[in-house]
Structure formats: C-alpha cells, structure tokens
PDB file of C-alpha atoms and ligand atoms in Angstrom:
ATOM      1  CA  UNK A 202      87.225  93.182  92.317  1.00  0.00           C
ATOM      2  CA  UNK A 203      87.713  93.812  88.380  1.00  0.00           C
ATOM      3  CA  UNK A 204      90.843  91.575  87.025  1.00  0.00           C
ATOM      4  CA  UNK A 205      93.194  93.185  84.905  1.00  0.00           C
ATOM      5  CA  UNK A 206      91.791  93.268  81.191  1.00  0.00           C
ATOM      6  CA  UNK A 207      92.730  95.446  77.510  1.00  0.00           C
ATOM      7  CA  UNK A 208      90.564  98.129  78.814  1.00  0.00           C
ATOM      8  CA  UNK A 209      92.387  99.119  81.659  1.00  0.00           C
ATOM      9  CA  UNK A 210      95.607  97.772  79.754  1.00  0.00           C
ATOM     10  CA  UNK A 211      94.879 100.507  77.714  1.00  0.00           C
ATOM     11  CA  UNK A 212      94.006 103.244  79.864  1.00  0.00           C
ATOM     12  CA  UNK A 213      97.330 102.521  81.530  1.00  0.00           C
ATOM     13  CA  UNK A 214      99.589 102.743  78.093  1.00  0.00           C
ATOM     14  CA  UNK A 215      98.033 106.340  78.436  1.00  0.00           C
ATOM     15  CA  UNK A 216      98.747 107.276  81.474  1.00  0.00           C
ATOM     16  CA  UNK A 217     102.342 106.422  81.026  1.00  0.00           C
ATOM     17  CA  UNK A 218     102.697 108.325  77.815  1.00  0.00           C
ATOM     18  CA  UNK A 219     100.953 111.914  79.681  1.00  0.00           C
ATOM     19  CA  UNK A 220     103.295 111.203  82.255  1.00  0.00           C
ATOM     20  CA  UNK A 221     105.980 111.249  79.657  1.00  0.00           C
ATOM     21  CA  UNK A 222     104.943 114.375  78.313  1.00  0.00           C
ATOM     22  CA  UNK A 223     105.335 115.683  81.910  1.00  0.00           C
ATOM     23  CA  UNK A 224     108.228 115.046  82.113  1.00  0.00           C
ATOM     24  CA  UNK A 225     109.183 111.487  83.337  1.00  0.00           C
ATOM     25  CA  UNK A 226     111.956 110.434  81.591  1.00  0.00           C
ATOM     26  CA  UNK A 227     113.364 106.691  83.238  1.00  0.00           C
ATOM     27  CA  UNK A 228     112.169 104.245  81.456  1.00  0.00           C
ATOM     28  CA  UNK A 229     112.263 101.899  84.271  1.00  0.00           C
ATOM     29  CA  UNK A 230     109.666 103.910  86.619  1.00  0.00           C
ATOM     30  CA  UNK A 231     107.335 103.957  83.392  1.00  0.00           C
ATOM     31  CA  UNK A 232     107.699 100.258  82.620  1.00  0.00           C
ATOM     32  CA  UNK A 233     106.764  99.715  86.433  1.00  0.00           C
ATOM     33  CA  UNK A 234     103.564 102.316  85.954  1.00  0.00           C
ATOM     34  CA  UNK A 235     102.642 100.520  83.172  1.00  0.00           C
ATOM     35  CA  UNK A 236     102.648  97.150  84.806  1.00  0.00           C
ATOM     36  CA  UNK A 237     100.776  98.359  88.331  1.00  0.00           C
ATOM     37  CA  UNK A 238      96.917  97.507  87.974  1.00  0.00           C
ATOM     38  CA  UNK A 239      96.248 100.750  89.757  1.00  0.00           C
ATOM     39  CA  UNK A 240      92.518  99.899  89.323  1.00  0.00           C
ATOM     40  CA  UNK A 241      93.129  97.329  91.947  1.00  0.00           C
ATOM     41  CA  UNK A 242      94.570 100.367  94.580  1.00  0.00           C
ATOM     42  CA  UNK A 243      91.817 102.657  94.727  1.00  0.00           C
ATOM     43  CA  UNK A 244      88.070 102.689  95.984  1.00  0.00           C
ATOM     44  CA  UNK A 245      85.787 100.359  94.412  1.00  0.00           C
ATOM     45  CA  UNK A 246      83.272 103.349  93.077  1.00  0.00           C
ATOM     46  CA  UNK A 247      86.557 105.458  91.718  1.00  0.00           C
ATOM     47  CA  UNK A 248      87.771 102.460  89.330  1.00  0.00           C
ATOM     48  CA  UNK A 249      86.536 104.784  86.496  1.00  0.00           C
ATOM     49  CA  UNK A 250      88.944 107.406  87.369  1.00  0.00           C
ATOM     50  CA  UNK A 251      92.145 104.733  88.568  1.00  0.00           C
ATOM     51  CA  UNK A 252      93.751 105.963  85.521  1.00  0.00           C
ATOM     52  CA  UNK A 253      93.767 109.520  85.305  1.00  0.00           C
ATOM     53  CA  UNK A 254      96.611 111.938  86.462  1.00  0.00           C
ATOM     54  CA  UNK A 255      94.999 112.464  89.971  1.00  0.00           C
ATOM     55  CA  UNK A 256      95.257 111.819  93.644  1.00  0.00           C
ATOM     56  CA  UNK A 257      91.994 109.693  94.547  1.00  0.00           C
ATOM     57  CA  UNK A 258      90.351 109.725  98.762  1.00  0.00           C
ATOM     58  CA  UNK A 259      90.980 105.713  99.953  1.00  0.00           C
ATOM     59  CA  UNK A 260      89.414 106.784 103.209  1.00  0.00           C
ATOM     60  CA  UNK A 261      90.351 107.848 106.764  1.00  0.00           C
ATOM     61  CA  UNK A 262      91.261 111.436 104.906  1.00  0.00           C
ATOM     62  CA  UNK A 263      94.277 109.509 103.199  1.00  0.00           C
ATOM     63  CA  UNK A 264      94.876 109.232  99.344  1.00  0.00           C
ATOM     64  CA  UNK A 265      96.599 107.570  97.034  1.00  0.00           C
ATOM     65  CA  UNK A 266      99.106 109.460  95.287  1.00  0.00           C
ATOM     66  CA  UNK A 267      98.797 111.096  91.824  1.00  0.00           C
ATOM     67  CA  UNK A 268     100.619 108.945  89.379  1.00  0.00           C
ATOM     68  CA  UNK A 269     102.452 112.300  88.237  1.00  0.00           C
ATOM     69  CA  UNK A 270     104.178 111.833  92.115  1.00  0.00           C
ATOM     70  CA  UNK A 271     104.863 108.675  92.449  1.00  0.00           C
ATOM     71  CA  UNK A 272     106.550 108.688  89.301  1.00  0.00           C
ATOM     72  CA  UNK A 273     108.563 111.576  90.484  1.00  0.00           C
ATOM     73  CA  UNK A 274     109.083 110.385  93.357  1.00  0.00           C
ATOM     74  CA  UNK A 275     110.757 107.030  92.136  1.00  0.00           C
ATOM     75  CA  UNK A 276     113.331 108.131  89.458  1.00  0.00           C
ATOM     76  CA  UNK A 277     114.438 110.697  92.020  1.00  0.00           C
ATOM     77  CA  UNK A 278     115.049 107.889  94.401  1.00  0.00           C
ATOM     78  CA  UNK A 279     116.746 106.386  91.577  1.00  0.00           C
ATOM     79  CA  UNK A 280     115.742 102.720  92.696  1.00  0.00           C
ATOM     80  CA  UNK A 281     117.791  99.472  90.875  1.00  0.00           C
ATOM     81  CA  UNK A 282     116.481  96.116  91.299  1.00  0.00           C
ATOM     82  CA  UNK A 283     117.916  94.370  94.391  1.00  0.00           C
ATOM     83  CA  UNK A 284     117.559  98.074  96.377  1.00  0.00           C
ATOM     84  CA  UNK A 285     116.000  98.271  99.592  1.00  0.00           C
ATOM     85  CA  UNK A 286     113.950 100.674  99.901  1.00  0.00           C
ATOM     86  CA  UNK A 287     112.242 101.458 102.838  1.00  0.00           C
ATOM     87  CA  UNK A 288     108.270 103.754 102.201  1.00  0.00           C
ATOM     88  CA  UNK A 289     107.154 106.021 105.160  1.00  0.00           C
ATOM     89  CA  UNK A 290     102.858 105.441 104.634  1.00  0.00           C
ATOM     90  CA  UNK A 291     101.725 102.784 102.636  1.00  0.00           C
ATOM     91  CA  UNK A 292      98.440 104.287 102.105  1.00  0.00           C
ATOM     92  CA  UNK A 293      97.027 102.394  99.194  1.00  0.00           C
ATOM     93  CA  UNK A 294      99.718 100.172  98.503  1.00  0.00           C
ATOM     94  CA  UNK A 295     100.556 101.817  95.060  1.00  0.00           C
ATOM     95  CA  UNK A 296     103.798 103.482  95.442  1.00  0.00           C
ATOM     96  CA  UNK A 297     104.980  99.739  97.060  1.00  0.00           C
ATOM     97  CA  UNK A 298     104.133  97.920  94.005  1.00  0.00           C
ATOM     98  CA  UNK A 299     105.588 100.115  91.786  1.00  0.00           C
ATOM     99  CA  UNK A 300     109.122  99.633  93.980  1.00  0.00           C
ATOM    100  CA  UNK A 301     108.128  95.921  93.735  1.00  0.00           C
ATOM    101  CA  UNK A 302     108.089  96.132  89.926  1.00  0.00           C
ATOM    102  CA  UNK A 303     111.387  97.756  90.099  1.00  0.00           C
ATOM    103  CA  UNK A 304     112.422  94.841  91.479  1.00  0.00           C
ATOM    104  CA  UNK A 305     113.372  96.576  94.644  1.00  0.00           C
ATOM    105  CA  UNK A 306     112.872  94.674  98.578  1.00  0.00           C
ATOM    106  CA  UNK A 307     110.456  97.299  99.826  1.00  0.00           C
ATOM    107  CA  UNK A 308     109.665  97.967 103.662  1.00  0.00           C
ATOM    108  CA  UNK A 309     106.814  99.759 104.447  1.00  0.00           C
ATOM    109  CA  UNK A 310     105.568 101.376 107.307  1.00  0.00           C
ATOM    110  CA  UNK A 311     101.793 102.364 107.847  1.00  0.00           C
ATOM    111  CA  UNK A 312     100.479 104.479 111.033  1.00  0.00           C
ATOM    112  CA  UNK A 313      96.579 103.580 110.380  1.00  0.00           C
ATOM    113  CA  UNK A 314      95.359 100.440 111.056  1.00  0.00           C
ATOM    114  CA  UNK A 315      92.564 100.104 108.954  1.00  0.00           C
ATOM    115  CA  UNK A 316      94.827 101.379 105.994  1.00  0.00           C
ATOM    116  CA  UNK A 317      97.615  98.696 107.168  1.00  0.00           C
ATOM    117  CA  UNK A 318      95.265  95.677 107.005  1.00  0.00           C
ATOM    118  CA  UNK A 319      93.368  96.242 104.408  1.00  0.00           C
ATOM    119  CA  UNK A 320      96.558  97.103 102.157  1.00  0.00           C
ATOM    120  CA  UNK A 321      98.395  94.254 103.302  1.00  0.00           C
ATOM    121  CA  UNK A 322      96.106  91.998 102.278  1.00  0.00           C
ATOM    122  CA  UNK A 323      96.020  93.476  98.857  1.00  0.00           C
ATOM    123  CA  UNK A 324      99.153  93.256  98.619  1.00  0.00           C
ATOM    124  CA  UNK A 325      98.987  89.885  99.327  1.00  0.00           C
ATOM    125  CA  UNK A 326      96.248  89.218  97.057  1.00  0.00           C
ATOM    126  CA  UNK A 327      98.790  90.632  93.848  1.00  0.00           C
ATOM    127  CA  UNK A 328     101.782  88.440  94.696  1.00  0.00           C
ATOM    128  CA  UNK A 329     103.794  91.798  95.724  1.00  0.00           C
ATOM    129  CA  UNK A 330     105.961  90.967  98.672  1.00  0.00           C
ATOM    130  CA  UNK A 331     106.202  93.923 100.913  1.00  0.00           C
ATOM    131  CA  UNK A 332     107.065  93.645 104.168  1.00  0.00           C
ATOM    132  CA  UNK A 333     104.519  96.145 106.014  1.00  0.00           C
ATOM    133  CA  UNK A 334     104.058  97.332 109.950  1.00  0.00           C
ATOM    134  CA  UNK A 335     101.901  99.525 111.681  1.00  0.00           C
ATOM    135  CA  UNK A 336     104.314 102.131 113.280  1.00  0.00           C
ATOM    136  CA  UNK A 337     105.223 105.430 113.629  1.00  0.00           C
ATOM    137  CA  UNK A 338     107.525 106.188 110.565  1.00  0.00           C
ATOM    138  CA  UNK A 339     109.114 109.281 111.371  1.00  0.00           C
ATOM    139  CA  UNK A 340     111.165 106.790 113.828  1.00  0.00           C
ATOM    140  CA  UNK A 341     112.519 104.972 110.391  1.00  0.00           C
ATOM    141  CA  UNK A 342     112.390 100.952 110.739  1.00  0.00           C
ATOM    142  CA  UNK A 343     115.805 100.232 112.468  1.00  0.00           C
ATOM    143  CA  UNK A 344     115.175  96.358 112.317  1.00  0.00           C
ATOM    144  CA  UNK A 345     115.837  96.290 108.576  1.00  0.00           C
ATOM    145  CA  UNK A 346     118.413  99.633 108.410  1.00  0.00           C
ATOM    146  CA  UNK A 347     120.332 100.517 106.668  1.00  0.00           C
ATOM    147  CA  UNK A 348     118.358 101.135 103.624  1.00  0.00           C
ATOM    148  CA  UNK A 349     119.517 102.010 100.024  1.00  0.00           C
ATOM    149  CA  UNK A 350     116.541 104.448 100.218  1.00  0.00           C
ATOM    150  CA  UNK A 351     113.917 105.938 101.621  1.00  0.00           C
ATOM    151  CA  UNK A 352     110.822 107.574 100.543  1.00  0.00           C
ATOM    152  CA  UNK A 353     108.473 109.662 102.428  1.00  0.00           C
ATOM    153  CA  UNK A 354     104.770 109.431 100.793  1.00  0.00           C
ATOM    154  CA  UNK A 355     103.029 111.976 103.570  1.00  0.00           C
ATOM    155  CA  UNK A 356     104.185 115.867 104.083  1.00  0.00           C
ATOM    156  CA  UNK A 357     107.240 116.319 106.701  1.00  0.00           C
ATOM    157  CA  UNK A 358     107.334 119.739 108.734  1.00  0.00           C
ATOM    158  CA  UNK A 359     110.925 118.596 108.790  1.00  0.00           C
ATOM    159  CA  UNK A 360     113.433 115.917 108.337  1.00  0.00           C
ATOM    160  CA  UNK A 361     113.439 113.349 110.580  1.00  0.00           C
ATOM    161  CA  UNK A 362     116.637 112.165 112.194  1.00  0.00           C
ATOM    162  CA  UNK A 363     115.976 108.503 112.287  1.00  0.00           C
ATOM    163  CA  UNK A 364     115.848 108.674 108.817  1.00  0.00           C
ATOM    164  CA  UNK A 365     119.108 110.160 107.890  1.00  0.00           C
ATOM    165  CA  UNK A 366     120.680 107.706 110.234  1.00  0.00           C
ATOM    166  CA  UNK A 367     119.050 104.569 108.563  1.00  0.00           C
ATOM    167  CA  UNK A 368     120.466 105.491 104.945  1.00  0.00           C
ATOM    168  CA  UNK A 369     123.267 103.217 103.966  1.00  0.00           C
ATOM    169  CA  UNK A 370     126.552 104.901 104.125  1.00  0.00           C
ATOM    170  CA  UNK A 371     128.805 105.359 100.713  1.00  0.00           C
ATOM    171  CA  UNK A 372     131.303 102.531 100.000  1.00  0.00           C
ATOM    172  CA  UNK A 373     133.457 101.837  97.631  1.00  0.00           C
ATOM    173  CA  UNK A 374     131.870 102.714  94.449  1.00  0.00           C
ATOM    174  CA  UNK A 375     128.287 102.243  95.671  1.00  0.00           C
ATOM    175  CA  UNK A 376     127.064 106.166  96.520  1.00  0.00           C
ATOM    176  CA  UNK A 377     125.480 106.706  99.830  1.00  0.00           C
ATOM    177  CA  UNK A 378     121.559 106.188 100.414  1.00  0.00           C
ATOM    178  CA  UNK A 379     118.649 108.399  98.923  1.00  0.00           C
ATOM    179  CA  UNK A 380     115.954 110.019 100.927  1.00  0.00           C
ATOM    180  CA  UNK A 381     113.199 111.484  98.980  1.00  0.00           C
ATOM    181  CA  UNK A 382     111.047 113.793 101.343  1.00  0.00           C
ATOM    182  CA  UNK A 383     108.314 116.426 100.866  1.00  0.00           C
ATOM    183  CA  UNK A 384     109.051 119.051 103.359  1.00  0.00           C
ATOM    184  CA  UNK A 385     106.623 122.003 104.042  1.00  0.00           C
ATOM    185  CA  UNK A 386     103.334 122.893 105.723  1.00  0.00           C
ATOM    186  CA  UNK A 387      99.675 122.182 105.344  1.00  0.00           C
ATOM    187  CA  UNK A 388      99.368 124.536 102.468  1.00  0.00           C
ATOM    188  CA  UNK A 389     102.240 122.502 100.234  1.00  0.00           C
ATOM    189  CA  UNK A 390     105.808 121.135 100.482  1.00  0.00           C
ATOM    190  CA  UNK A 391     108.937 121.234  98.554  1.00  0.00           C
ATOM    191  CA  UNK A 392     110.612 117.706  97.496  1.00  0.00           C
ATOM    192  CA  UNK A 393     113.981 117.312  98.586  1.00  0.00           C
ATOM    193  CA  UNK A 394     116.446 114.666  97.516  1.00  0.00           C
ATOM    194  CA  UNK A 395     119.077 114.086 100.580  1.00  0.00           C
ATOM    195  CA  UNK A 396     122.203 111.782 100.066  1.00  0.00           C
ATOM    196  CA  UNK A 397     124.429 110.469 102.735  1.00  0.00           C
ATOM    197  CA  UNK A 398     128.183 111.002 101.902  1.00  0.00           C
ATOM    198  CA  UNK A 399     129.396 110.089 105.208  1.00  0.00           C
ATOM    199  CA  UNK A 400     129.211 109.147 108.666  1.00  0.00           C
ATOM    200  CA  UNK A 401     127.588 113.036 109.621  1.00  0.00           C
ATOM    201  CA  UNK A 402     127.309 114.252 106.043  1.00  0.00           C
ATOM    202  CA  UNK A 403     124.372 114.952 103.315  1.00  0.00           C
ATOM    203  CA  UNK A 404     124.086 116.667 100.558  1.00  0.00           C
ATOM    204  CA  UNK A 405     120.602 118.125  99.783  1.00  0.00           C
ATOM    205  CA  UNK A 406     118.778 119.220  96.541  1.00  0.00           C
ATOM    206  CA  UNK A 407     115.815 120.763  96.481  1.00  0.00           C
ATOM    207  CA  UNK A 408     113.232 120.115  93.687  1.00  0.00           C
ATOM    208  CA  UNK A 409     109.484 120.725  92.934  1.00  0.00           C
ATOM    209  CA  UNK A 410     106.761 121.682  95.191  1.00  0.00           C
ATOM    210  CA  UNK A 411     103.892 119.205  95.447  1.00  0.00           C
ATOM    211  CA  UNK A 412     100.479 118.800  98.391  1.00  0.00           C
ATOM    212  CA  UNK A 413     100.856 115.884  99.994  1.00  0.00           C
ATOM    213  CA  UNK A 414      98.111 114.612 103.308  1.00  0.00           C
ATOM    214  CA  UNK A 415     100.126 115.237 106.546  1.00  0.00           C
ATOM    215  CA  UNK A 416     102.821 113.017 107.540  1.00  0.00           C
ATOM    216  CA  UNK A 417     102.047 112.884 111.705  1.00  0.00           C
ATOM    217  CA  UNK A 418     104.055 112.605 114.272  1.00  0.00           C
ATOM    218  CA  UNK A 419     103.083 110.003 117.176  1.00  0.00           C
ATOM    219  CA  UNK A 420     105.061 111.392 119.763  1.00  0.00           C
ATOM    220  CA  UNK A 421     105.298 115.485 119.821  1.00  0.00           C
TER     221      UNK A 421
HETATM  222  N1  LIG B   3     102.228 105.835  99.376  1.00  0.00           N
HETATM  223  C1  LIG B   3     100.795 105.930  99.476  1.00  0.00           C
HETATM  224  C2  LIG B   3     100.362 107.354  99.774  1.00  0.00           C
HETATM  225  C3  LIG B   3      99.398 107.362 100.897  1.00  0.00           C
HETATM  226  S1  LIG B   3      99.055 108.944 101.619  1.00  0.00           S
HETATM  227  C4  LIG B   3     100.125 105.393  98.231  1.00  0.00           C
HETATM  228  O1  LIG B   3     100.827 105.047  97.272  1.00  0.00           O
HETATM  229  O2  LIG B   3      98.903 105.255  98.225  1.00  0.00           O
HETATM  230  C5  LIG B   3     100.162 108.944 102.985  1.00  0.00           C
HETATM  231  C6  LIG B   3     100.016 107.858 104.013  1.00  0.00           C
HETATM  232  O3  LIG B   3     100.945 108.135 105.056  1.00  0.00           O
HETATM  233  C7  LIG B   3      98.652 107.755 104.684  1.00  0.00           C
HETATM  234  O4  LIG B   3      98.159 106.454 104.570  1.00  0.00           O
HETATM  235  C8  LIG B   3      98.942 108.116 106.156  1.00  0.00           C
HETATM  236  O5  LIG B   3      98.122 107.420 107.082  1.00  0.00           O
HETATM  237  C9  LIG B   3     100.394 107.707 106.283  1.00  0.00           C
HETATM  238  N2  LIG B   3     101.141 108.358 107.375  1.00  0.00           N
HETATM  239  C10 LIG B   3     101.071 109.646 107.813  1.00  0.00           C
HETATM  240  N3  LIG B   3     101.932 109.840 108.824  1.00  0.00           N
HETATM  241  C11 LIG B   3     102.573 108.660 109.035  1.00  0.00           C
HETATM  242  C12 LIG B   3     103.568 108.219 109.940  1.00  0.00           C
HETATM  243  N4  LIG B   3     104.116 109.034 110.853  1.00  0.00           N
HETATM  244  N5  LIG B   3     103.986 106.942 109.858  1.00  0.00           N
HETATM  245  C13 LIG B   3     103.459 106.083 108.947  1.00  0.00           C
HETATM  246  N6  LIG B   3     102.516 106.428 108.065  1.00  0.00           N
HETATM  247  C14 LIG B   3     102.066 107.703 108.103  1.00  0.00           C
END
C-alpha cells in the first residue's frame, strides 16, 4: 500500500480547506482530517479519488463516508480528547481514526465480518487503537457504557433504545452524552443531535439531511 508522501499531503491540505468553505468550522475536526491518510481507507484502485469530497464503494455495498460527513458528524458530537466515544459501523475505519486523532478512546462496532477483519487490521497497521467487535450495534456495546458519545455511521429508521441508555448521564458540570444519528428511510435521513439531561430525559435537535447505506437491524 502507498505510504504517506507531499502528494497526498497536499491533496489533503485541500480537502480540509473545501471542507472549510462548506462550512466546517472546529478547528480540531480539521486538524484530525488533515492528519488521517485517507488514501490508506479506501480501495486500492480508488487511491486517485481518496481525496475528493465523496463517498467511495469499500465493498459488500458499504462505503466510506464523504469527508463533508464525517466532518459533520464529529464537531456535532463535539468530541475532546480523553472522550469515549463509542461508532455504530466501522466500515472503512475512517471515521475511527479521525476520533483517534481527536484523541478520543473510540469503540467500534462492525456487523460484517469481512469489513471487521480487514479494518481491524488496518487499523492495526496505523498505530490507531480502536477497540472493534463484530456485533449488532443497534444493541449499543454495554461492556464499555456509558459513553461520552455515540455516533451512528449507517441510516437508522429510528432511534435505538440501547443507545440512549448507554450515554453518560450529566454531572456536575460535565453535560450529559451526545448521540449523533441519521434517522430516515432508504431515500435519505435527517441528522439528529440527542443529549441526555437525565435519568429519562433528552433533548433533540434536528440538523441536515444526508444518504447514508442502511444501518440493519439483526433481530426484527
Ligand atoms: N464509519 C464508516 C462508514 C461505513 S458505512 C467509515 O468511516 O468508513 C456504514 C457501516 O455500518 C457499514 O460497514 C455497515 O456494514 C455497518 N452497519 C450497518 N448496520 C450495522 C449494525 N446494525 N451494526 C454494526 N454495523 C452496521
């Protein structure tokens, strides 16, 4: 696989400014693009297009995010180093490192095997420690709960419980856990941010709409 050189360096630096221009405005999530070979993430013969503003097939009918979501994704989670953060679908690996780079302690659960191995060992390969199964994540990962936030990388036809129960309650001045969840059908989803204020309470915002690959259900 190509190492990280000035070329892609490059291609990177200009990424992170479009994404700017969008309308990403932490520096922190665009510091953490900019460090994330993303060449490394997606299919050998695609390496030519790692760095544009696009979603990209890594097999099995999955994709890697566009850089444009992940982006959005993580400064609406609003992630600070020392955050655990737990990722429904690790897919390519991507949005993992970029929590990594964040300096966040990042769970992440994976429902295709092939997709769970092979990212794992990339992973791996990078020096990014995420800790990874292959599980059904609409059940959360109660093991490691609660978490300081969750994000949901595969379209939801609704919110699942587990996952509202596994966000850290508020205390003292530390707010309650984020979850960051695309919500919708097969033809698109809205992002909502959901923040636990208490034992049985959220408070929900809804934000852009996005098309994300199904996020499926084991179980009904
Ligand atoms: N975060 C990934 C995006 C991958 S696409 C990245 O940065 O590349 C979404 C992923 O969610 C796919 O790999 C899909 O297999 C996985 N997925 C879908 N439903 C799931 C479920 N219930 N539990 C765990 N993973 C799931």
């Amino acid at each position: 696989m190509e190492p990280d050189t000035w070329k892609y360096q490059r291609r990177r630096a200009r990424l992170v400014e479009s994404l700017r221009v969008k309308g990403i405005t932490d520096e922190g999530v665009l510091e953490a693009i900019n460090r994330v070979p993303r060449h490394r993430f997606v299919d050998p013969a695609l390496v030519a297009r790692a760095y544009e503003d696009e979603a990209l097939p890594i097999g099995l009918k999955q994709t890697i995010s566009q850089p444009f979501t992940v982006a959005y994704q993580t400064e609406l989670l609003g992630a600070k180093a020392g955050d655990r953060i737990l990722e429904i679908g690790t897919g390519s690996g991507y949005q993992a490192a970029v929590l990594c780079e964040l300096g966040c302690t990042v769970y992440s659960i994976e429902r295709l095997q092939p997709l769970y191995e092979r990212t794992r060992t990339l992973l791996n390969e990078l020096g990014y420690r995420v800790i990874t199964t292959l599980a059904d994540g609409t059940d959360g990962w109660a093991t490691f709960a609660p978490f300081d936030g969750i994000v949901v990388t595969a379209g939801a036809s609704n919110v699942p419980d587990a996952l509202l129960e596994q966000l850290a309650l508020p205390e003292g001045d530390d707010p309650g856990g984020t979850l960051i969840i695309p919500v919708g059908g097969d033809a698109g989803q809205t992002m909502y941010r959901i923040t636990r204020t208490g034992e049985k309470t959220f408070s929900r915002e809804k934000s852009e709409d996005f098309l994300f690959v199904p996020l499926v259900r084991e179980n009904g």
